[in-house]
PDB file of C-alpha atoms in Angstrom:
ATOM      1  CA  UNK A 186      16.461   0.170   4.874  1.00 72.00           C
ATOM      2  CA  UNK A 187      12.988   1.251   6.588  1.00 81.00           C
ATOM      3  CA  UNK A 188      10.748  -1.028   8.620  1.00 91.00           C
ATOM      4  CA  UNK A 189       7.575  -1.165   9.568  1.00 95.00           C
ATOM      5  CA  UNK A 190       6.168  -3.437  12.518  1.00 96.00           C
ATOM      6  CA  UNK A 191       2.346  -4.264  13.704  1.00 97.00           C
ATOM      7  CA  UNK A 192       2.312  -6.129  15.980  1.00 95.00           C
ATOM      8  CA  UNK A 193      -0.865  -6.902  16.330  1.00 95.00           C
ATOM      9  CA  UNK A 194      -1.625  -9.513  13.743  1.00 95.00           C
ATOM     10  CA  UNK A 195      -5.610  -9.425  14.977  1.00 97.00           C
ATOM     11  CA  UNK A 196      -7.789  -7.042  17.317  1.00 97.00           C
ATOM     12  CA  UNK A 197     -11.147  -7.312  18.095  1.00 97.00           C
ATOM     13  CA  UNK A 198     -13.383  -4.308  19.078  1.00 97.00           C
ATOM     14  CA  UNK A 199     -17.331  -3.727  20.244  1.00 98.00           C
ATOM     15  CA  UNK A 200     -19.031  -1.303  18.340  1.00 97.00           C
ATOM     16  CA  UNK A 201     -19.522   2.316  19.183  1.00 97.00           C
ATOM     17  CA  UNK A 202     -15.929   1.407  21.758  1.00 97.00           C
ATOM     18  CA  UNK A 203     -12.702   3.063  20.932  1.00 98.00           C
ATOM     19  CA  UNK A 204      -9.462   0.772  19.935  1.00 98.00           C
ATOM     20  CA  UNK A 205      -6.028   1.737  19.209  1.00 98.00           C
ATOM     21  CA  UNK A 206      -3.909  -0.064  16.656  1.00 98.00           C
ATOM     22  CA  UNK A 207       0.264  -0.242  16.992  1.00 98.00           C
ATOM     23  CA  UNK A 208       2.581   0.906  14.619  1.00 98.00           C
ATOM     24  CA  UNK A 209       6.637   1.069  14.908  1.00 97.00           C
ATOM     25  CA  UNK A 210       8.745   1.936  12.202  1.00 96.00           C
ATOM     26  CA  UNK A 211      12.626   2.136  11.872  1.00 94.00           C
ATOM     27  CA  UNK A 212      14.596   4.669   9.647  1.00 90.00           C
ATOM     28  CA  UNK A 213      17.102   6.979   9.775  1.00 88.00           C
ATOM     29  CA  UNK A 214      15.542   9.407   8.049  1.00 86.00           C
ATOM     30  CA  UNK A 215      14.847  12.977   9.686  1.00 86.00           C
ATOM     31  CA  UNK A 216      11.713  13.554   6.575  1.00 87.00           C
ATOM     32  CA  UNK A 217       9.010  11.306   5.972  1.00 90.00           C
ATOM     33  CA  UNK A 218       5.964  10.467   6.099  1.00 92.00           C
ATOM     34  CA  UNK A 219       3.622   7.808   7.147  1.00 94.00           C
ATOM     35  CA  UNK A 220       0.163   6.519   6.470  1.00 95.00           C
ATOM     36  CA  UNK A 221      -2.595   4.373   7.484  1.00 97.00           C
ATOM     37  CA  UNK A 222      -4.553   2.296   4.723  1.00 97.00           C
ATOM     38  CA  UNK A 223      -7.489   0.302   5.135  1.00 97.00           C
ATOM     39  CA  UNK A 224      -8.348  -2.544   3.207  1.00 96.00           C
ATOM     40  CA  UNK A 225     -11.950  -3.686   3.757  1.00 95.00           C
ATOM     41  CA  UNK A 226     -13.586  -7.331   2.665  1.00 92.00           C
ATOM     42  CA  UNK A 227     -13.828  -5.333  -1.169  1.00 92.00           C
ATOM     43  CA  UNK A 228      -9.972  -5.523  -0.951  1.00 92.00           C
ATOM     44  CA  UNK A 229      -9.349  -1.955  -2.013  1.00 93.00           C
ATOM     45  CA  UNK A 230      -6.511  -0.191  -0.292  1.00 94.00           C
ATOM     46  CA  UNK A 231      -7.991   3.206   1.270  1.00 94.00           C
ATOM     47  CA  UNK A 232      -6.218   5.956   2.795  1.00 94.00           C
ATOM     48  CA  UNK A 233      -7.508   6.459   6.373  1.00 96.00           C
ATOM     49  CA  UNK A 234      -4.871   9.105   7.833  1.00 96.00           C
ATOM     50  CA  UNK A 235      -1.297  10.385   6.824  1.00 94.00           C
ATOM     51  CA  UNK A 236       1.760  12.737   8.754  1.00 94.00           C
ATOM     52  CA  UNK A 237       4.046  14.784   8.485  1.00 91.00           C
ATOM     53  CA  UNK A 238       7.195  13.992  10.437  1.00 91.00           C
ATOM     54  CA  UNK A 239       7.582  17.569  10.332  1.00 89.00           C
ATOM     55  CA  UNK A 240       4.861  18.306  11.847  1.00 89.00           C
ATOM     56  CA  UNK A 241       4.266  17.601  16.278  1.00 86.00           C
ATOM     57  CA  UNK A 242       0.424  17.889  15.637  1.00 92.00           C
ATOM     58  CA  UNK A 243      -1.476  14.696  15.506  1.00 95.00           C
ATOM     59  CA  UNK A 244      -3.400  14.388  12.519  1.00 94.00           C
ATOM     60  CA  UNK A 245      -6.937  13.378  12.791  1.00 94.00           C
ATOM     61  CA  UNK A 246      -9.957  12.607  10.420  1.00 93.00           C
ATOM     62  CA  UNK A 247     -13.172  12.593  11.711  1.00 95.00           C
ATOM     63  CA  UNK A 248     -13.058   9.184  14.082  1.00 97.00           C
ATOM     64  CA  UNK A 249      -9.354   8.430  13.103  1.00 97.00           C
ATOM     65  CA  UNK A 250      -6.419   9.967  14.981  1.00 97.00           C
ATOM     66  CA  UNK A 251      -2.674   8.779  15.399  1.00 97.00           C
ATOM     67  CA  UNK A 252      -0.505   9.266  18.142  1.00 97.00           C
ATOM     68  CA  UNK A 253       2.617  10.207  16.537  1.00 96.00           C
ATOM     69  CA  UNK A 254       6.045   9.975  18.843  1.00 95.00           C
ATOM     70  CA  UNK A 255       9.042  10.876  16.428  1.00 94.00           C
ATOM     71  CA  UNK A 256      11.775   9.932  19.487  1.00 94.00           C
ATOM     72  CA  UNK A 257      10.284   6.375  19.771  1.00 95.00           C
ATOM     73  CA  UNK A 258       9.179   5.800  16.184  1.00 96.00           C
ATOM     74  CA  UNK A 259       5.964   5.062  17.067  1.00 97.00           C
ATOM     75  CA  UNK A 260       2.850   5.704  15.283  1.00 97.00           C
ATOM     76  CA  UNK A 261      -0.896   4.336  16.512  1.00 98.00           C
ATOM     77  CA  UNK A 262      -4.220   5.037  14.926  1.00 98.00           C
ATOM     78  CA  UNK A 263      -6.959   5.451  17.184  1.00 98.00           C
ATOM     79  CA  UNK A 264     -10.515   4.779  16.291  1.00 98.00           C
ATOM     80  CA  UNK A 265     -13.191   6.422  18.031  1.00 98.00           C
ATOM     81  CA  UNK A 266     -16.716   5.342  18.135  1.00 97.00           C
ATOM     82  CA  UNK A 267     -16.143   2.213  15.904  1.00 98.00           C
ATOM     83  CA  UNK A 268     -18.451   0.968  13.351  1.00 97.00           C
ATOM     84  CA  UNK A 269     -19.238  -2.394  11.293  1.00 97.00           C
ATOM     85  CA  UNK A 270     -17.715  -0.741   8.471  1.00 96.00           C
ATOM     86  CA  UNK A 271     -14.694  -0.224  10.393  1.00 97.00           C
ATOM     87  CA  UNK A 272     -13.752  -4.268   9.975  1.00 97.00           C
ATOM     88  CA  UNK A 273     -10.949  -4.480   7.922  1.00 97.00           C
ATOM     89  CA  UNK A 274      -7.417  -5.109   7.368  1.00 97.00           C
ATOM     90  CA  UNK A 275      -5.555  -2.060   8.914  1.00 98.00           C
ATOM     91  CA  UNK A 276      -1.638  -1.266   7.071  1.00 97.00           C
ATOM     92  CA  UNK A 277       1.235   1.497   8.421  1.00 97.00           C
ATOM     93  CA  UNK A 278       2.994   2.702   5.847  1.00 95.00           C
ATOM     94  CA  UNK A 279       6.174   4.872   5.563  1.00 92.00           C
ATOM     95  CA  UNK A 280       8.117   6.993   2.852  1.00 89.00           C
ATOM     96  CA  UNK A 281      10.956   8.720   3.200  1.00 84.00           C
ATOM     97  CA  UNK A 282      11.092  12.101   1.446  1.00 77.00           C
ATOM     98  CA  UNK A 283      13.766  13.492  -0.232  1.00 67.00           C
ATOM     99  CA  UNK A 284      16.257  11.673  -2.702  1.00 61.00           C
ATOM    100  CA  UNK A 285      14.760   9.598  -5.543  1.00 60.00           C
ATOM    101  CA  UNK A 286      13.041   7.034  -3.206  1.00 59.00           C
ATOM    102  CA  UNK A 287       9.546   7.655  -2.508  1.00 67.00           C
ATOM    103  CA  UNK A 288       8.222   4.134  -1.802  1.00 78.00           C
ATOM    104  CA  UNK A 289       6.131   3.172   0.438  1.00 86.00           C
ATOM    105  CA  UNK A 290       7.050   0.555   3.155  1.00 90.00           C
ATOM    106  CA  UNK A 291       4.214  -1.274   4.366  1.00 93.00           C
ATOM    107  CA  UNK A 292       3.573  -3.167   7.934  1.00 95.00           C
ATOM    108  CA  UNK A 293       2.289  -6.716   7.492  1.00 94.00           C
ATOM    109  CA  UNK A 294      -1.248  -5.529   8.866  1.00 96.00           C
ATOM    110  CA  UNK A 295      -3.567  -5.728  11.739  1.00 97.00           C
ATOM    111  CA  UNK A 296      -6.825  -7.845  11.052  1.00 96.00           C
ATOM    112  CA  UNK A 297      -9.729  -5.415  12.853  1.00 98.00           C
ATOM    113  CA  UNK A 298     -12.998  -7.141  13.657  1.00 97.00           C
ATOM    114  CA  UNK A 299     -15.750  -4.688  14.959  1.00 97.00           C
ATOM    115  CA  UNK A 300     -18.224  -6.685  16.190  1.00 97.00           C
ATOM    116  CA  UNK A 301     -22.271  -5.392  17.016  1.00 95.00           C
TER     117      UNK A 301
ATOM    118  CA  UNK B 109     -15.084   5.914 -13.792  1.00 58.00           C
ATOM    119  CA  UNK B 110     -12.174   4.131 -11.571  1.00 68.00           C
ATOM    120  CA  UNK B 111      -9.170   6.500 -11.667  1.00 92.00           C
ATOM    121  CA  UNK B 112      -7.143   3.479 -11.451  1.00 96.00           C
ATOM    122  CA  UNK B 113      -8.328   0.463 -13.337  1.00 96.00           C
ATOM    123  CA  UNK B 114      -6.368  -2.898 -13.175  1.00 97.00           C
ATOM    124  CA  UNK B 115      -7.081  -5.949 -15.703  1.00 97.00           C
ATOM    125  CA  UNK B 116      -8.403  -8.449 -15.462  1.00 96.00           C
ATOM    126  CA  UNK B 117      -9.694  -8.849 -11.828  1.00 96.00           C
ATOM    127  CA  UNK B 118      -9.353 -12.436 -11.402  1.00 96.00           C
ATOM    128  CA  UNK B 119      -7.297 -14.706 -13.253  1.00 97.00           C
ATOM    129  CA  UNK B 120      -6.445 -18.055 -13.046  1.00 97.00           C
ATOM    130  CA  UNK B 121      -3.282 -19.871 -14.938  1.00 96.00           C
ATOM    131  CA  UNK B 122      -1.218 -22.881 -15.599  1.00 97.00           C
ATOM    132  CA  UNK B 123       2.789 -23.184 -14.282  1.00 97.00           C
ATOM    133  CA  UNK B 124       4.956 -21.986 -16.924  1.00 97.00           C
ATOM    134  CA  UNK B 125       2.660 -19.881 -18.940  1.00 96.00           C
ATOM    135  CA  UNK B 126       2.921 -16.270 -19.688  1.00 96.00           C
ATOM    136  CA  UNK B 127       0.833 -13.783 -17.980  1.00 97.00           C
ATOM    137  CA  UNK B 128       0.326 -10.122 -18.274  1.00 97.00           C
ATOM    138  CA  UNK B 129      -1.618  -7.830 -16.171  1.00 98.00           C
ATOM    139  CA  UNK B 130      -2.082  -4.309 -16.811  1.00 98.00           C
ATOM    140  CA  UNK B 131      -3.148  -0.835 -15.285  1.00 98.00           C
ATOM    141  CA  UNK B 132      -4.306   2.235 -16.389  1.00 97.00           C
ATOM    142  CA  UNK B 133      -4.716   5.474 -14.814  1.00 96.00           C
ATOM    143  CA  UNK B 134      -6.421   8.977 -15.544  1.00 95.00           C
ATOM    144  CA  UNK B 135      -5.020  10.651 -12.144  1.00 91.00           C
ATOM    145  CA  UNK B 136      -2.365  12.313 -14.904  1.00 91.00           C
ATOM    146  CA  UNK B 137       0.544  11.072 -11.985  1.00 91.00           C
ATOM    147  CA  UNK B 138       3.989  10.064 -13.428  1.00 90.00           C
ATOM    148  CA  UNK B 139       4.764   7.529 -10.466  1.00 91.00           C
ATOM    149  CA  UNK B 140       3.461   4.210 -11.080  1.00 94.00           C
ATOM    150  CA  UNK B 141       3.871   0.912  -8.771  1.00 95.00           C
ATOM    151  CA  UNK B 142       3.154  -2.648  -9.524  1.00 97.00           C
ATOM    152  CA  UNK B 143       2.636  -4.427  -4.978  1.00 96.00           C
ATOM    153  CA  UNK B 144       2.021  -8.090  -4.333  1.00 97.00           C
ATOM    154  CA  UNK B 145       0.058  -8.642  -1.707  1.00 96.00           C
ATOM    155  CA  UNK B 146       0.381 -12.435   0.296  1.00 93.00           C
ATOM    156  CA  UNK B 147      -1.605 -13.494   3.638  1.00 87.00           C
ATOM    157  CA  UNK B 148       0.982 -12.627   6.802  1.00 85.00           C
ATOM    158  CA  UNK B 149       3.596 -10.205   4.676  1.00 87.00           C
ATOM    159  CA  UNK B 150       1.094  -6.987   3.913  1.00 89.00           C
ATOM    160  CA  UNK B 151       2.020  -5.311   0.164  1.00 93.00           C
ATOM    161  CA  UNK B 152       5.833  -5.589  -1.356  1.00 93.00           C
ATOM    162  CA  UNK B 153       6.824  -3.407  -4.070  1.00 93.00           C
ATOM    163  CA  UNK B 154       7.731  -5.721  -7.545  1.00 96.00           C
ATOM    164  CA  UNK B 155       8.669  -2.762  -9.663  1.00 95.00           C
ATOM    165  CA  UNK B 156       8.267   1.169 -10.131  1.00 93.00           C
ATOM    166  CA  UNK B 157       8.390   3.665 -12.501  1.00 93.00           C
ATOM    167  CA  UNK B 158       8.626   7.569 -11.776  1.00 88.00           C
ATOM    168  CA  UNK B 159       8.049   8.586 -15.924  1.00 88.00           C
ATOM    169  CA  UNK B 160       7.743   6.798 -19.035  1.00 90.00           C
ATOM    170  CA  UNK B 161      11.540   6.786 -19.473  1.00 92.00           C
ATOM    171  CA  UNK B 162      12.270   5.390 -15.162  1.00 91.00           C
ATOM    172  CA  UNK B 163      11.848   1.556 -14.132  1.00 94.00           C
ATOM    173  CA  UNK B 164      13.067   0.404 -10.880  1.00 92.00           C
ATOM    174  CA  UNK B 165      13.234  -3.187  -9.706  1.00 93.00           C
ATOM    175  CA  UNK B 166      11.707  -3.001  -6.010  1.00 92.00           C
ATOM    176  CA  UNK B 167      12.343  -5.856  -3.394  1.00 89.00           C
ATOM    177  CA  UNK B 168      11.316  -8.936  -4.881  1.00 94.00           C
ATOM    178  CA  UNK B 169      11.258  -8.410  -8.551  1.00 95.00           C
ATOM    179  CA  UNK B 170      12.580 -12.051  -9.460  1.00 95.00           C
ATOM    180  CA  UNK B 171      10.538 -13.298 -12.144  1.00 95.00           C
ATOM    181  CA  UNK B 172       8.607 -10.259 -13.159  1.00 97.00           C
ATOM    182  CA  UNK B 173       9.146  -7.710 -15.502  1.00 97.00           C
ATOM    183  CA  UNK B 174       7.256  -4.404 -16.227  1.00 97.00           C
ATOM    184  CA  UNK B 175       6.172  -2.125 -19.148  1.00 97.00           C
ATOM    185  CA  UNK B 176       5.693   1.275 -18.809  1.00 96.00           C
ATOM    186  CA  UNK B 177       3.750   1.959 -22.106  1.00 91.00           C
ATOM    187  CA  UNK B 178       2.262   5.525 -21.869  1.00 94.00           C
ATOM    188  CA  UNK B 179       2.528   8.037 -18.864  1.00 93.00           C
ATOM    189  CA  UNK B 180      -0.994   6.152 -17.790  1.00 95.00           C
ATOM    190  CA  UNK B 181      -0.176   2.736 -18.641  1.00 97.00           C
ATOM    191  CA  UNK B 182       1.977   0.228 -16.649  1.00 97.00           C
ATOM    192  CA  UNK B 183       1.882  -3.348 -17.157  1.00 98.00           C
ATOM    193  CA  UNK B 184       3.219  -6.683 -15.230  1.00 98.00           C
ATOM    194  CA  UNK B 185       4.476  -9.585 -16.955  1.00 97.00           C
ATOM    195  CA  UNK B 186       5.372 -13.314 -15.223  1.00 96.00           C
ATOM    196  CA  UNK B 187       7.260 -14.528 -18.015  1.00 92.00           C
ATOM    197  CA  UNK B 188       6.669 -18.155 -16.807  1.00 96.00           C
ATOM    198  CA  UNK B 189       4.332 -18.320 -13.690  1.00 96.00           C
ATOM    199  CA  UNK B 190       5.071 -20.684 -10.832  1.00 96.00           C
ATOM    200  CA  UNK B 191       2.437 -20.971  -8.024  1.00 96.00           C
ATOM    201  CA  UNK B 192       4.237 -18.983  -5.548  1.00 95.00           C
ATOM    202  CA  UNK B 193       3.686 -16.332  -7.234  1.00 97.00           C
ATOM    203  CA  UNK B 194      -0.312 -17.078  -6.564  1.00 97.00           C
ATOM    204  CA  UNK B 195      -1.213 -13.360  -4.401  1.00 97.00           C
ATOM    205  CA  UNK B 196      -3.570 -10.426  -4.764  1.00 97.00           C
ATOM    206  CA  UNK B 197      -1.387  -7.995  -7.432  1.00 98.00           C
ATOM    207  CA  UNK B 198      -1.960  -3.705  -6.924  1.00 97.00           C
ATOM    208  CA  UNK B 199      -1.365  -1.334  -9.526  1.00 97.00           C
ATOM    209  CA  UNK B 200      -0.756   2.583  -7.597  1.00 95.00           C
ATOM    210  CA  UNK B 201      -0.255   5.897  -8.401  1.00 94.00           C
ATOM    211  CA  UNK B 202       1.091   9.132  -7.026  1.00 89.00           C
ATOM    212  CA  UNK B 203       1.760  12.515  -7.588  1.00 83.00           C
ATOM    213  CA  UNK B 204       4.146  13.870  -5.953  1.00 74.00           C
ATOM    214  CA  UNK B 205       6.577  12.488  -2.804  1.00 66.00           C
ATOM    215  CA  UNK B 206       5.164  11.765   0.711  1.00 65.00           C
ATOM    216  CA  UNK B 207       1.348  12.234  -0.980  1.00 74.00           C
ATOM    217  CA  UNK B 208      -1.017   9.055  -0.631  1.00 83.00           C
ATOM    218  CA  UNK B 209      -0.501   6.695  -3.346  1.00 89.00           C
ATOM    219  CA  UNK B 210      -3.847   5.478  -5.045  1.00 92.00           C
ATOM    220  CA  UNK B 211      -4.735   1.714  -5.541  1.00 95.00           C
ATOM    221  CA  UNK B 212      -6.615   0.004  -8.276  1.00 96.00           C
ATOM    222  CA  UNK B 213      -8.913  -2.355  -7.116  1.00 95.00           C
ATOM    223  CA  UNK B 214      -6.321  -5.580  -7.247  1.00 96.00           C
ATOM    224  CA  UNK B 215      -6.128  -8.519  -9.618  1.00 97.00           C
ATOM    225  CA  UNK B 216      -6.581 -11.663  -7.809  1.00 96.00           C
ATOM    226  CA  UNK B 217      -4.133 -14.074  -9.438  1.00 97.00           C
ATOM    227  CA  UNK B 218      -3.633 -18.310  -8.780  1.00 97.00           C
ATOM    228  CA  UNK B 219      -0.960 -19.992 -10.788  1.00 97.00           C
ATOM    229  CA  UNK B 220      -1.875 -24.272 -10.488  1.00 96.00           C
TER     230      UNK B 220
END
């Protein structure tokens, strides 16, 4: 069975200042994929960032990027220039692909604060 | 319009009584996924369904079952609530393996 681990339960960041949230996972997959999901005060669960395993490119959206290392099944989501409306509940995620399993295996979340 | 709409938002309910919550989509996806979400543990998958016809128990399943009544409707039942199951409940859906999945906005249930 997959895992995910943060183990960061809480960060703490000043805005417009860069932080970088932790994310291991264990599998024994080769295919998969993982994600990053936000959940603001509003509770809903957003889609920040997702990979490839495939692919050795970092992916990046706008202020978000991960640092994706396959070897030590790591995968970290860097925010750049943070904002108030980055505070929120931060989840990894991870789905194998291939088979008939295409859950999604979620961390137990990192608490951001971005404070002015 | 929501794409994902989960009912009701909030609800709040005696031990032993029966409880349904249910979601709808538009998104047109055949996967569907009932999560609970609890302080500390992040979301765990109850059940999910990958067509009208597919239901999977998922890790903790104990004392919930699921309807999957239409390709956009999937529903939760707690046959006879106790408060542990008191937690945030998400409906998702996806299209197609290793794409995001897509949350409704969460019903917010407390079983006293």
């Amino acid at each position: 069975a997959q895992t995910v681990t943060q183990s960061q339960p809480e960060m703490s960041v000043q805005e417009a200042e860069t932080v970088t949230l932790s994310c291991t996972y264990d599998t024994s997959e080769n295919n998969y994929y993982l994600f990053w999901y936000k959940q603001p005060p509003s509770r809903q669960m957003i889609l920040v960032i997702r990979q490839e395993a495939y692919k050795q490119q970092n992916a990046t959206e706008n202020r978000f990027s991960v640092n994706f290392q396959k070897a030590a099944k790591s995968f970290s989501l860097k925010i750049s220039d943070s904002q108030l409306g980055d505070t929120a509940m931060y989840f990894c995620a991870f789905t194998r692909y291939g088979g008939s399993n295409y859950k999604l295996t979620f961390g137990k979340g990192t608490l951001l604060t971005v404070n002015p | 319009d929501a794409d994902v709409t989960q009912t009701p938002r909030n609800r709040i309910t005696k031990t032993g009584k029966r409880i349904m919550l249910e979601c709808s989509q538009t998104k047109g996806h055949d996967r569907m996924y009932w999560y609970r979400q609890d302080p500390g543990l992040g979301l765990r998958l109850i059940y999910y369904s990958f067509d009208v016809k597919d239901i999977n128990k998922g890790e903790i399943s104990d004392g919930y079952s699921v309807s999957r009544q239409a390709q956009a409707k999937f529903s939760l039942s707690l046959e006879s609530a106790i408060p542990n199951q008191t937690a945030l409940y998400f409906c998702a859906t996806s299209d197609s393996p290793g794409y995001e999945q897509y949350f409704g906005p969460g019903t917010r249930l407390t079983v006293t």
